[in-house]
Coordinates of N, CA and C in Angstrom, one line a residue:
M69 N 8.3 0.7 3.1 CA 7.6 0.4 2.0 C 7.3 1.3 0.9
A70 N 7.8 0.8 -0.4 CA 8.1 1.4 -1.9 C 7.7 2.7 -1.8
L71 N 5.9 2.1 -1.8 CA 5.0 2.7 -2.4 C 4.6 4.0 -1.9
E72 N 5.4 4.7 -1.2 CA 5.7 5.6 0.0 C 5.5 6.4 -0.9
F73 N 6.5 6.5 -1.8 CA 7.0 7.3 -2.3 C 5.9 7.8 -3.8
Y74 N 4.8 7.2 -4.1 CA 3.7 7.5 -5.0 C 2.9 8.5 -4.3
V75 N 2.6 7.9 -3.0 CA 1.4 8.9 -2.3 C 2.2 10.4 -1.8
G76 N 1.0 10.7 -2.3 CA 1.3 12.6 -1.9 C 1.7 13.1 -3.4
I77 N 2.4 12.5 -4.2 CA 3.3 13.0 -5.6 C 2.5 13.8 -6.6
S78 N 2.3 14.5 -7.1 CA 1.6 14.9 -8.0 C 2.7 14.4 -9.5
V79 N 1.8 13.5 -10.1 CA 2.6 12.7 -11.1 C 1.8 13.0 -12.4
P80 N 2.0 12.6 -13.5 CA 0.9 12.8 -14.7 C 0.4 11.5 -14.6
A81 N -0.6 11.4 -15.3 CA -1.3 10.1 -15.9 C -0.6 9.1 -15.8
S82 N 0.4 8.6 -16.2 CA 1.0 7.2 -16.3 C 1.8 7.0 -14.7
G83 N 2.0 8.3 -13.8 CA 2.1 8.0 -12.4 C 1.2 7.3 -12.0
R84 N -0.1 8.2 -12.0 CA -1.0 7.7 -11.2 C -1.5 6.4 -11.9
Y85 N -1.1 6.1 -13.2 CA -1.5 4.8 -13.2 C -0.8 3.6 -12.5
S86 N 0.3 4.1 -12.7 CA 1.4 3.1 -12.0 C 1.3 3.0 -10.3
Y87 N 0.7 3.9 -9.6 CA 0.3 3.6 -8.2 C -0.8 2.8 -8.0
C88 N -1.9 3.1 -9.0 CA -3.1 2.1 -9.1 C -2.5 0.7 -9.4
T89 N -1.6 0.7 -10.1 CA -1.3 -1.0 -10.8 C -0.9 -1.5 -9.6
L90 N 0.4 -1.0 -8.9 CA 1.0 -1.3 -7.8 C 0.5 -1.4 -6.9
R91 N -0.3 -0.6 -6.1 CA -1.3 -1.3 -5.3 C -1.3 -2.7 -4.8
S92 N -2.2 -3.1 -6.1 CA -2.4 -4.7 -6.4 C -1.3 -5.7 -6.4
L93 N 0.1 -5.3 -6.1 CA 0.8 -6.2 -6.1 C 1.5 -6.1 -4.7
R94 N 2.2 -7.3 -4.3 CA 2.9 -6.8 -2.8 C 4.3 -6.4 -2.9
A95 N 4.7 -5.3 -2.3 CA 5.7 -5.0 -2.4 C 6.8 -6.0 -1.8
D96 N 6.2 -6.4 -0.8 CA 7.3 -7.4 0.3 C 7.1 -8.7 0.0
G97 N 6.4 -9.2 -1.3 CA 6.4 -10.3 -1.6 C 7.9 -11.5 -1.8
P98 N 7.8 -12.5 -2.2 CA 9.0 -13.4 -2.7 C 9.6 -13.1 -4.0
E99 N 8.7 -12.5 -4.9 CA 9.2 -12.6 -6.2 C 9.7 -10.9 -6.0
D100 N 10.4 -10.9 -7.8 CA 10.9 -9.0 -7.9 C 9.7 -8.5 -9.0
D101 N 8.6 -8.7 -8.4 CA 7.3 -8.2 -10.0 C 7.6 -6.5 -9.6
V102 N 7.1 -6.5 -8.6 CA 6.6 -5.2 -7.9 C 8.4 -4.4 -8.5
L103 N 9.7 -5.0 -8.5 CA 10.6 -4.0 -8.9 C 10.9 -3.9 -10.0
L104 N 10.7 -5.0 -11.0 CA 10.4 -5.2 -12.3 C 9.7 -4.2 -13.1
A105 N 8.5 -4.2 -12.3 CA 7.3 -3.4 -12.9 C 7.8 -1.7 -12.8
I106 N 8.2 -1.5 -11.9 CA 9.1 0.3 -11.4 C 9.9 0.2 -12.3
L107 N 10.8 -0.4 -13.1 CA 12.1 -0.5 -13.9 C 11.4 -0.5 -15.1
L108 N 10.3 -1.2 -15.6 CA 9.8 -0.9 -16.5 C 9.1 0.2 -17.3
L109 N 9.1 0.8 -16.0 CA 8.1 1.9 -16.2 C 9.3 3.2 -16.3
C110 N 10.5 3.3 -15.6 CA 12.1 4.1 -16.0 C 12.0 3.4 -17.4
V111 N 12.2 2.5 -18.2 CA 12.0 2.5 -19.5 C 11.2 3.1 -20.2
H112 N 10.0 3.1 -19.6 CA 9.3 3.8 -20.6 C 9.4 5.3 -20.5
E113 N 9.2 5.7 -19.2 CA 9.8 7.6 -19.0 C 10.7 7.5 -20.0
A114 N 12.3 7.0 -20.0 CA 13.3 7.2 -21.2 C 12.9 7.5 -22.3
H115 N 12.3 5.8 -23.1 CA 12.1 6.2 -24.3 C 10.8 7.1 -24.6
N116 N 10.0 7.5 -23.5 CA 8.9 8.7 -24.2 C 9.4 9.9 -23.3
F117 N 10.8 10.3 -23.4 CA 11.2 11.4 -22.8 C 10.2 12.8 -22.9
S118 N 10.2 13.2 -21.5 CA 9.2 14.5 -21.7 C 9.9 15.6 -20.6
D119 N 10.0 14.6 -19.8 CA 10.3 15.6 -18.4 C 11.2 14.7 -17.5
P120 N 12.4 14.7 -17.4 CA 13.2 14.1 -15.9 C 12.6 14.2 -14.9
S121 N 11.4 14.7 -14.7 CA 11.2 14.6 -12.9 C 10.3 13.6 -13.4
R122 N 9.4 12.9 -14.1 CA 8.4 11.6 -14.2 C 9.5 10.3 -13.7
M123 N 10.5 10.6 -13.9 CA 11.3 9.3 -13.1 C 12.1 9.0 -12.4
F124 N 11.8 10.3 -11.4 CA 12.2 10.5 -10.0 C 11.2 9.7 -9.3
P125 N 10.0 9.5 -8.9 CA 9.7 8.8 -7.9 C 9.5 7.1 -8.1
H126 N 9.8 6.8 -9.5 CA 9.9 5.4 -10.1 C 11.5 5.1 -9.3
L127 N 12.2 5.7 -9.5 CA 13.9 5.7 -9.2 C 13.8 5.3 -7.6
N128 N 13.4 6.7 -7.2 CA 12.9 6.3 -5.5 C 12.7 5.0 -5.1
A129 N 11.0 4.8 -5.6 CA 10.6 3.7 -5.4 C 11.5 2.2 -5.3
A130 N 12.1 2.1 -6.5 CA 12.6 0.8 -7.1 C 14.3 0.8 -5.7
A131 N 14.5 1.9 -5.4 CA 15.9 2.2 -4.6 C 15.2 1.4 -3.1
V132 N 14.4 1.7 -2.5 CA 13.9 1.5 -1.1 C 13.5 -0.3 -1.4
I133 N 13.1 -0.5 -2.4 CA 12.8 -2.2 -2.6 C 13.9 -2.8 -2.8
L134 N 14.7 -2.6 -3.6 CA 16.8 -3.0 -3.6 C 17.0 -3.1 -2.3
R135 N 17.0 -1.8 -1.3 CA 18.0 -1.7 -0.3 C 17.0 -2.6 1.0
Q136 N 15.9 -3.2 1.1 CA 14.7 -3.9 1.6 C 15.7 -5.5 1.2
R137 N 15.7 -5.6 0.0 CA 15.8 -6.9 -0.3 C 17.3 -7.5 -0.5
L138 N 18.5 -6.8 -0.2 CA 19.7 -7.2 -0.3 C 20.1 -7.9 0.2
C139 N 19.8 -8.2 1.8 CA 20.1 -9.2 2.7 C 19.4 -10.3 2.4
F140 N 18.5 -10.3 1.3 CA 17.7 -11.9 1.0 C 18.2 -12.4 0.0
A141 N 18.5 -13.9 -0.2 CA 18.6 -14.4 -1.0 C 17.3 -14.5 -2.7
P142 N 17.4 -13.9 -3.9 CA 16.4 -13.9 -4.3 C 16.3 -15.4 -5.3
P143 N 14.4 -15.2 -5.3 CA 14.2 -16.5 -5.9 C 15.1 -16.7 -7.3
N144 N 14.9 -15.6 -7.9 CA 15.2 -15.9 -9.4 C 16.6 -14.9 -9.7
P145 N 18.0 -15.4 -9.2 CA 19.0 -14.6 -9.3 C 19.5 -13.9 -10.5
E146 N 18.9 -15.1 -11.6 CA 19.7 -14.1 -12.9 C 18.8 -12.5 -13.3
L147 N 17.6 -12.9 -12.9 CA 16.5 -11.7 -13.0 C 16.9 -10.7 -12.2
R148 N 17.1 -10.8 -10.8 CA 17.5 -9.9 -10.0 C 19.1 -9.1 -9.9
T149 N 20.1 -9.9 -11.1 CA 21.2 -9.3 -11.1 C 20.9 -8.2 -12.8
F150 N 19.9 -8.9 -13.4 CA 19.4 -8.0 -14.8 C 18.6 -6.6 -13.7
L151 N 18.1 -7.0 -13.3 CA 17.1 -5.7 -12.7 C 18.1 -4.4 -11.9
L152 N 19.2 -5.2 -10.8 CA 20.3 -4.3 -10.4 C 21.0 -3.5 -11.6
E153 N 21.2 -4.1 -12.6 CA 21.6 -3.3 -13.5 C 21.1 -2.5 -14.1
I154 N 20.0 -3.0 -14.4 CA 19.3 -1.3 -15.1 C 19.0 -0.8 -13.9
F155 N 18.8 -0.8 -13.0 CA 18.8 0.3 -11.8 C 19.7 1.5 -11.5
C156 N 21.1 0.5 -11.8 CA 22.1 0.8 -11.8 C 22.6 2.2 -12.3
Y157 N 22.1 1.3 -13.9 CA 22.2 2.3 -15.0 C 21.6 3.9 -15.2
F158 N 20.2 3.5 -14.8 CA 19.2 4.8 -14.6 C 19.5 5.3 -13.7
F159 N 19.9 5.1 -11.9 CA 20.2 6.1 -11.2 C 21.1 6.7 -11.2
A160 N 22.8 5.9 -11.2 CA 23.7 6.5 -12.1 C 23.1 7.6 -12.9
L161 N 23.1 7.7 -13.9 CA 22.5 8.8 -15.1 C 22.0 9.7 -15.0
V162 N 20.8 9.3 -14.0 CA 19.9 10.7 -13.4 C 20.2 11.3 -12.7
A163 N 21.2 10.9 -11.6 CA 21.7 11.1 -10.5 C 22.7 12.2 -11.1
F164 N 23.5 11.6 -12.0 CA 24.4 12.8 -12.3 C 23.8 14.1 -12.5
S165 N 22.9 14.2 -12.9 CA 22.1 16.0 -13.8 C 21.3 16.1 -12.8
H166 N 20.6 15.5 -12.1 CA 19.7 15.5 -11.1 C 19.2 14.6 -9.7
G167 N 20.7 15.1 -9.2 CA 21.0 14.7 -7.8 C 20.0 14.9 -7.1
S168 N 20.2 16.0 -7.2 CA 19.4 16.7 -5.8 C 17.9 16.2 -5.5
S169 N 17.4 15.5 -6.5 CA 15.7 15.0 -6.7 C 15.4 13.6 -6.1
L170 N 16.8 12.9 -6.1 CA 17.1 11.5 -5.5 C 17.5 11.6 -4.5
D171 N 16.9 10.0 -4.0 CA 17.6 9.8 -2.3 C 18.7 8.9 -2.8
I172 N 20.3 10.0 -2.5 CA 21.4 9.2 -3.3 C 22.0 8.2 -2.1
A173 N 22.6 8.9 -1.1 CA 23.1 8.4 -0.1 C 23.0 7.0 0.1
P174 N 21.8 6.5 0.7 CA 21.7 5.0 0.8 C 21.7 4.3 -0.1
V175 N 21.8 4.6 -1.5 CA 21.7 4.2 -2.7 C 23.1 3.4 -2.7
A176 N 23.9 3.9 -2.3 CA 25.4 3.2 -2.3 C 25.6 1.7 -2.2
R177 N 24.4 1.3 -1.6 CA 25.3 -0.3 -0.7 C 24.4 -0.8 -2.2
V178 N 23.5 -0.2 -3.0 CA 22.9 -1.3 -4.3 C 24.2 -1.2 -4.5
F179 N 25.0 -0.5 -5.3 CA 26.0 -0.7 -6.2 C 27.5 -1.5 -5.9
E180 N 27.6 -0.9 -4.1 CA 28.6 -2.2 -3.7 C 28.0 -3.8 -3.9
S181 N 26.7 -4.0 -3.8 CA 26.3 -5.2 -4.0 C 26.8 -5.9 -5.1
I182 N 26.6 -5.4 -6.3 CA 27.0 -5.3 -7.6 C 28.5 -6.0 -7.6
S183 N 29.3 -5.3 -7.0 CA 30.8 -5.6 -6.8 C 30.9 -6.6 -6.4
V184 N 30.2 -7.1 -5.1 CA 30.6 -7.8 -4.2 C 30.4 -9.3 -4.4
N185 N 29.2 -9.2 -5.4 CA 28.3 -10.3 -5.7 C 28.9 -11.1 -7.1
G186 N 29.3 -9.6 -7.8 CA 29.8 -9.8 -9.2 C 31.0 -10.7 -9.6
G187 N 32.1 -10.6 -8.7 CA 33.4 -11.2 -8.7 C 34.0 -10.2 -10.0
D188 N 33.9 -10.8 -11.0 CA 34.6 -9.8 -12.3 C 33.7 -9.2 -13.0
S189 N 33.4 -8.4 -12.7 CA 31.7 -7.1 -13.1 C 31.9 -7.7 -14.1
R190 N 33.2 -7.2 -15.1 CA 33.0 -7.2 -16.6 C 32.8 -8.8 -17.2
S191 N 32.9 -9.9 -16.4 CA 32.4 -11.1 -17.1 C 31.0 -11.5 -17.0
Q192 N 30.8 -10.9 -15.7 CA 29.5 -11.0 -14.7 C 28.3 -10.3 -15.5
S193 N 28.4 -8.9 -16.2 CA 27.5 -7.9 -16.6 C 26.4 -8.8 -17.6
L194 N 25.3 -8.6 -17.5 CA 24.4 -9.1 -18.8 C 24.0 -7.9 -19.2
L195 N 24.3 -6.8 -18.7 CA 23.5 -5.5 -19.6 C 24.6 -4.4 -19.9
L196 N 25.5 -4.1 -19.0 CA 26.2 -3.2 -19.0 C 27.7 -3.3 -19.6
G197 N 28.2 -4.5 -19.6 CA 29.5 -5.2 -20.1 C 30.6 -4.3 -19.9
P198 N 31.6 -4.0 -20.0 CA 32.5 -3.0 -19.8 C 32.4 -2.0 -19.0
S199 N 31.3 -1.5 -19.4 CA 31.0 -0.1 -18.6 C 30.1 -0.2 -17.3
Q200 N 30.2 -1.5 -16.9 CA 29.2 -1.5 -15.1 C 30.4 -0.7 -14.5
D201 N 31.8 -1.2 -14.5 CA 32.7 -0.2 -13.3 C 32.2 1.2 -13.6
L202 N 32.1 1.8 -14.9 CA 32.6 2.7 -15.1 C 31.2 3.6 -14.9
I203 N 30.0 3.0 -14.7 CA 28.6 3.5 -14.2 C 28.4 3.7 -12.5
A204 N 29.4 2.7 -12.2 CA 29.3 2.9 -10.5 C 30.5 4.2 -10.8
T205 N 31.2 4.2 -10.9 CA 32.4 5.9 -10.9 C 31.5 7.1 -11.2
I206 N 30.7 6.5 -12.0 CA 29.3 8.1 -12.4 C 28.9 8.2 -11.3
F207 N 28.4 7.2 -10.9 CA 27.2 7.3 -9.2 C 28.5 7.8 -8.7
C208 N 29.6 7.5 -7.8 CA 30.7 8.5 -7.0 C 30.6 9.8 -7.1
V209 N 30.7 10.1 -8.4 CA 30.8 11.6 -9.1 C 29.6 12.4 -8.3
S210 N 28.1 11.6 -8.7 CA 27.1 12.2 -8.2 C 26.9 12.1 -6.4
M211 N 27.3 11.0 -6.3 CA 27.8 10.9 -4.7 C 28.7 12.4 -4.0
L212 N 29.7 12.5 -4.5 CA 30.1 13.8 -4.2 C 29.6 15.2 -4.4
M213 N 28.9 14.9 -5.3 CA 28.3 16.8 -5.5 C 27.3 16.5 -5.1
H214 N 26.4 15.8 -4.7 CA 24.8 15.8 -4.2 C 24.9 15.2 -3.1
S215 N 25.8 14.6 -2.2 CA 25.2 14.0 -0.9 C 25.1 14.9 0.0
P216 N 23.7 14.6 0.8 CA 24.0 15.4 2.2 C 25.0 15.6 3.2
N217 N 26.3 14.4 3.2 CA 26.9 14.7 4.0 C 28.2 15.7 2.6
K218 N 28.2 16.8 3.2 CA 29.0 17.5 2.5 C 30.3 17.5 2.7
L219 N 31.0 17.8 1.9 CA 33.0 17.2 2.0 C 33.0 18.9 2.1
T220 N 34.3 18.8 2.5 CA 34.7 20.3 2.1 C 35.4 20.3 0.7
D221 N 35.7 21.7 0.6 CA 36.2 21.7 -0.6 C 37.6 20.8 -1.2
D222 N 38.5 21.1 -0.3 CA 39.7 20.6 0.0 C 39.3 18.9 -0.3
E223 N 38.4 18.0 0.4 CA 38.1 17.0 0.1 C 37.6 16.4 -1.0
R224 N 36.5 17.3 -1.2 CA 36.0 16.7 -2.6 C 36.7 17.0 -3.6
R225 N 37.9 18.0 -3.8 CA 39.0 17.6 -4.8 C 40.0 16.9 -5.2
L226 N 40.3 16.2 -3.7 CA 40.9 14.9 -3.3 C 40.4 14.1 -4.1
E227 N 39.0 13.8 -3.6 CA 38.4 12.7 -4.3 C 38.3 12.6 -5.7
L228 N 37.8 13.9 -6.2 CA 37.8 14.0 -8.0 C 38.6 13.7 -8.2
T229 N 40.1 14.0 -7.7 CA 41.5 13.8 -8.5 C 41.7 12.3 -8.7
H230 N 41.3 11.8 -7.6 CA 41.7 10.0 -7.5 C 40.8 9.6 -8.3
I231 N 39.3 10.0 -8.8 CA 38.4 9.7 -9.6 C 39.1 10.0 -11.5
E232 N 39.6 10.9 -11.2 CA 39.9 11.5 -12.8 C 41.2 10.6 -13.2
L233 N 42.0 10.1 -11.9 CA 43.2 9.3 -12.2 C 43.0 8.3 -12.8
Q234 N 41.9 7.4 -12.3 CA 41.1 6.4 -12.3 C 40.8 6.1 -14.1
L235 N 39.8 7.5 -14.5 CA 39.2 7.4 -15.6 C 40.4 7.5 -16.6
Q236 N 41.3 7.9 -16.5 CA 42.6 7.9 -17.3 C 43.4 6.9 -17.2
N237 N 43.3 6.2 -16.6 CA 43.8 4.5 -16.3 C 43.0 3.4 -16.7
L238 N 41.5 3.9 -17.0 CA 41.0 2.6 -17.7 C 41.4 1.9 -19.0
D239 N 41.7 0.8 -19.1 CA 41.6 -0.2 -19.7 C 40.4 -0.1 -21.1
T240 N 40.2 -0.1 -22.3 CA 39.1 -0.7 -22.9 C 39.0 -1.7 -23.6
N241 N 40.3 -2.0 -23.4 CA 40.6 -3.6 -24.2 C 40.3 -4.5 -23.2
C242 N 39.0 -4.7 -22.6 CA 38.4 -5.6 -21.8 C 38.6 -7.0 -22.3
P243 N 38.3 -7.9 -21.2 CA 38.7 -9.5 -21.5 C 37.4 -9.7 -22.4
A244 N 37.4 -11.1 -22.8 CA 36.0 -11.9 -23.1 C 34.8 -11.9 -22.2
T245 N 33.7 -11.7 -22.5 CA 32.5 -12.4 -21.7 C 31.9 -13.4 -22.2
N246 N 31.2 -13.9 -21.0 CA 30.7 -14.9 -21.1 C 30.4 -15.8 -22.6
Q247 N 29.5 -14.3 -23.5 CA 29.5 -14.4 -24.6 C 30.2 -14.3 -25.8
G248 N 31.4 -14.1 -25.6 CA 32.6 -14.0 -26.5 C 32.7 -12.6 -26.5
D249 N 34.0 -12.1 -27.5 CA 34.3 -11.2 -27.4 C 33.1 -9.7 -27.2
L250 N 34.0 -9.0 -26.9 CA 32.4 -7.6 -26.6 C 32.7 -7.2 -27.9
S251 N 31.7 -6.5 -28.2 CA 31.4 -5.8 -29.6 C 32.4 -4.5 -29.6
H252 N 32.2 -4.1 -31.0 CA 32.5 -2.8 -31.2 C 31.7 -1.5 -30.0
D253 N 30.3 -1.8 -30.6 CA 29.4 -0.9 -29.8 C 29.8 -0.5 -28.0
D254 N 30.0 -2.2 -27.4 CA 30.2 -2.0 -26.5 C 31.3 -1.0 -26.0
L255 N 32.2 -1.5 -26.7 CA 33.7 -0.4 -26.2 C 33.5 0.9 -26.4
A256 N 32.7 1.4 -27.7 CA 32.5 2.6 -28.2 C 31.8 3.3 -27.1
L257 N 30.7 2.6 -26.5 CA 30.1 3.0 -25.6 C 30.6 3.5 -24.1
F258 N 31.4 2.3 -23.7 CA 32.3 2.5 -22.6 C 33.3 3.6 -22.9
E259 N 34.0 4.0 -24.1 CA 34.7 5.2 -24.0 C 34.0 6.5 -24.0
L260 N 32.7 6.4 -24.6 CA 31.9 7.6 -24.8 C 31.3 8.2 -23.2
Y261 N 30.9 7.3 -22.0 CA 30.5 7.1 -21.0 C 32.0 8.1 -20.0
R262 N 33.5 7.2 -20.4 CA 34.6 7.6 -20.2 C 34.7 9.0 -20.2
L263 N 35.0 9.4 -21.7 CA 35.3 10.7 -21.7 C 34.3 11.7 -21.2
A264 N 33.0 11.5 -21.1 CA 31.8 12.1 -20.4 C 32.1 12.8 -18.9
C265 N 32.4 11.4 -18.5 CA 32.8 11.7 -16.8 C 34.1 12.4 -16.6
L266 N 35.0 12.1 -17.6 CA 36.7 12.4 -17.0 C 35.8 14.5 -17.2
V267 N 35.7 14.5 -18.7 CA 35.1 16.0 -18.8 C 34.8 16.8 -17.8
Y268 N 33.8 16.2 -17.0 CA 33.0 16.8 -15.8 C 33.8 16.6 -15.0
V269 N 34.6 15.9 -14.6 CA 35.5 15.8 -13.4 C 36.7 17.0 -13.5
R270 N 37.0 17.1 -14.9 CA 37.8 18.4 -15.2 C 37.6 19.7 -14.9

């Protein structure tokens, strides 16, 4: 049950409200209503940013729901795809700087599901555009730094070197999406994430 992450956690008023509200919804229902509600809370916390810890319980709860539902066909595939992208975006970026506060290791399956189900992820992406694969790479870096399955220094260095080469070789001249050519903003955001991750890895 995803709501277990809210029980016993001292959170601000918005978090207490979210718990009371979500209790009235069925976390195991056929729809993605609860997942949508939790991710909207993440959007709210990001927009009204005051403390990163306010987002931790919401992301952990969303992770539980997604892991439980990956093996089931969603009633609304387009909505599920969109929610997966929102989750991966928030989780990857928050884990990058606050990975020790999140349940990182099990979430790898969620990121893998996008690649498996998406085919050419750049043409299937509804939200992240050409940055979808890059967001997954950022998550991989967080896994290396914060995963409870500790690697040796040599193993971590080897993995980071491989990621560095991937980042160096990424091509920002991405093919057109279903909505037409990628905008300048899409490519600029892609390059911003790529360079930030590359600097961190180095």
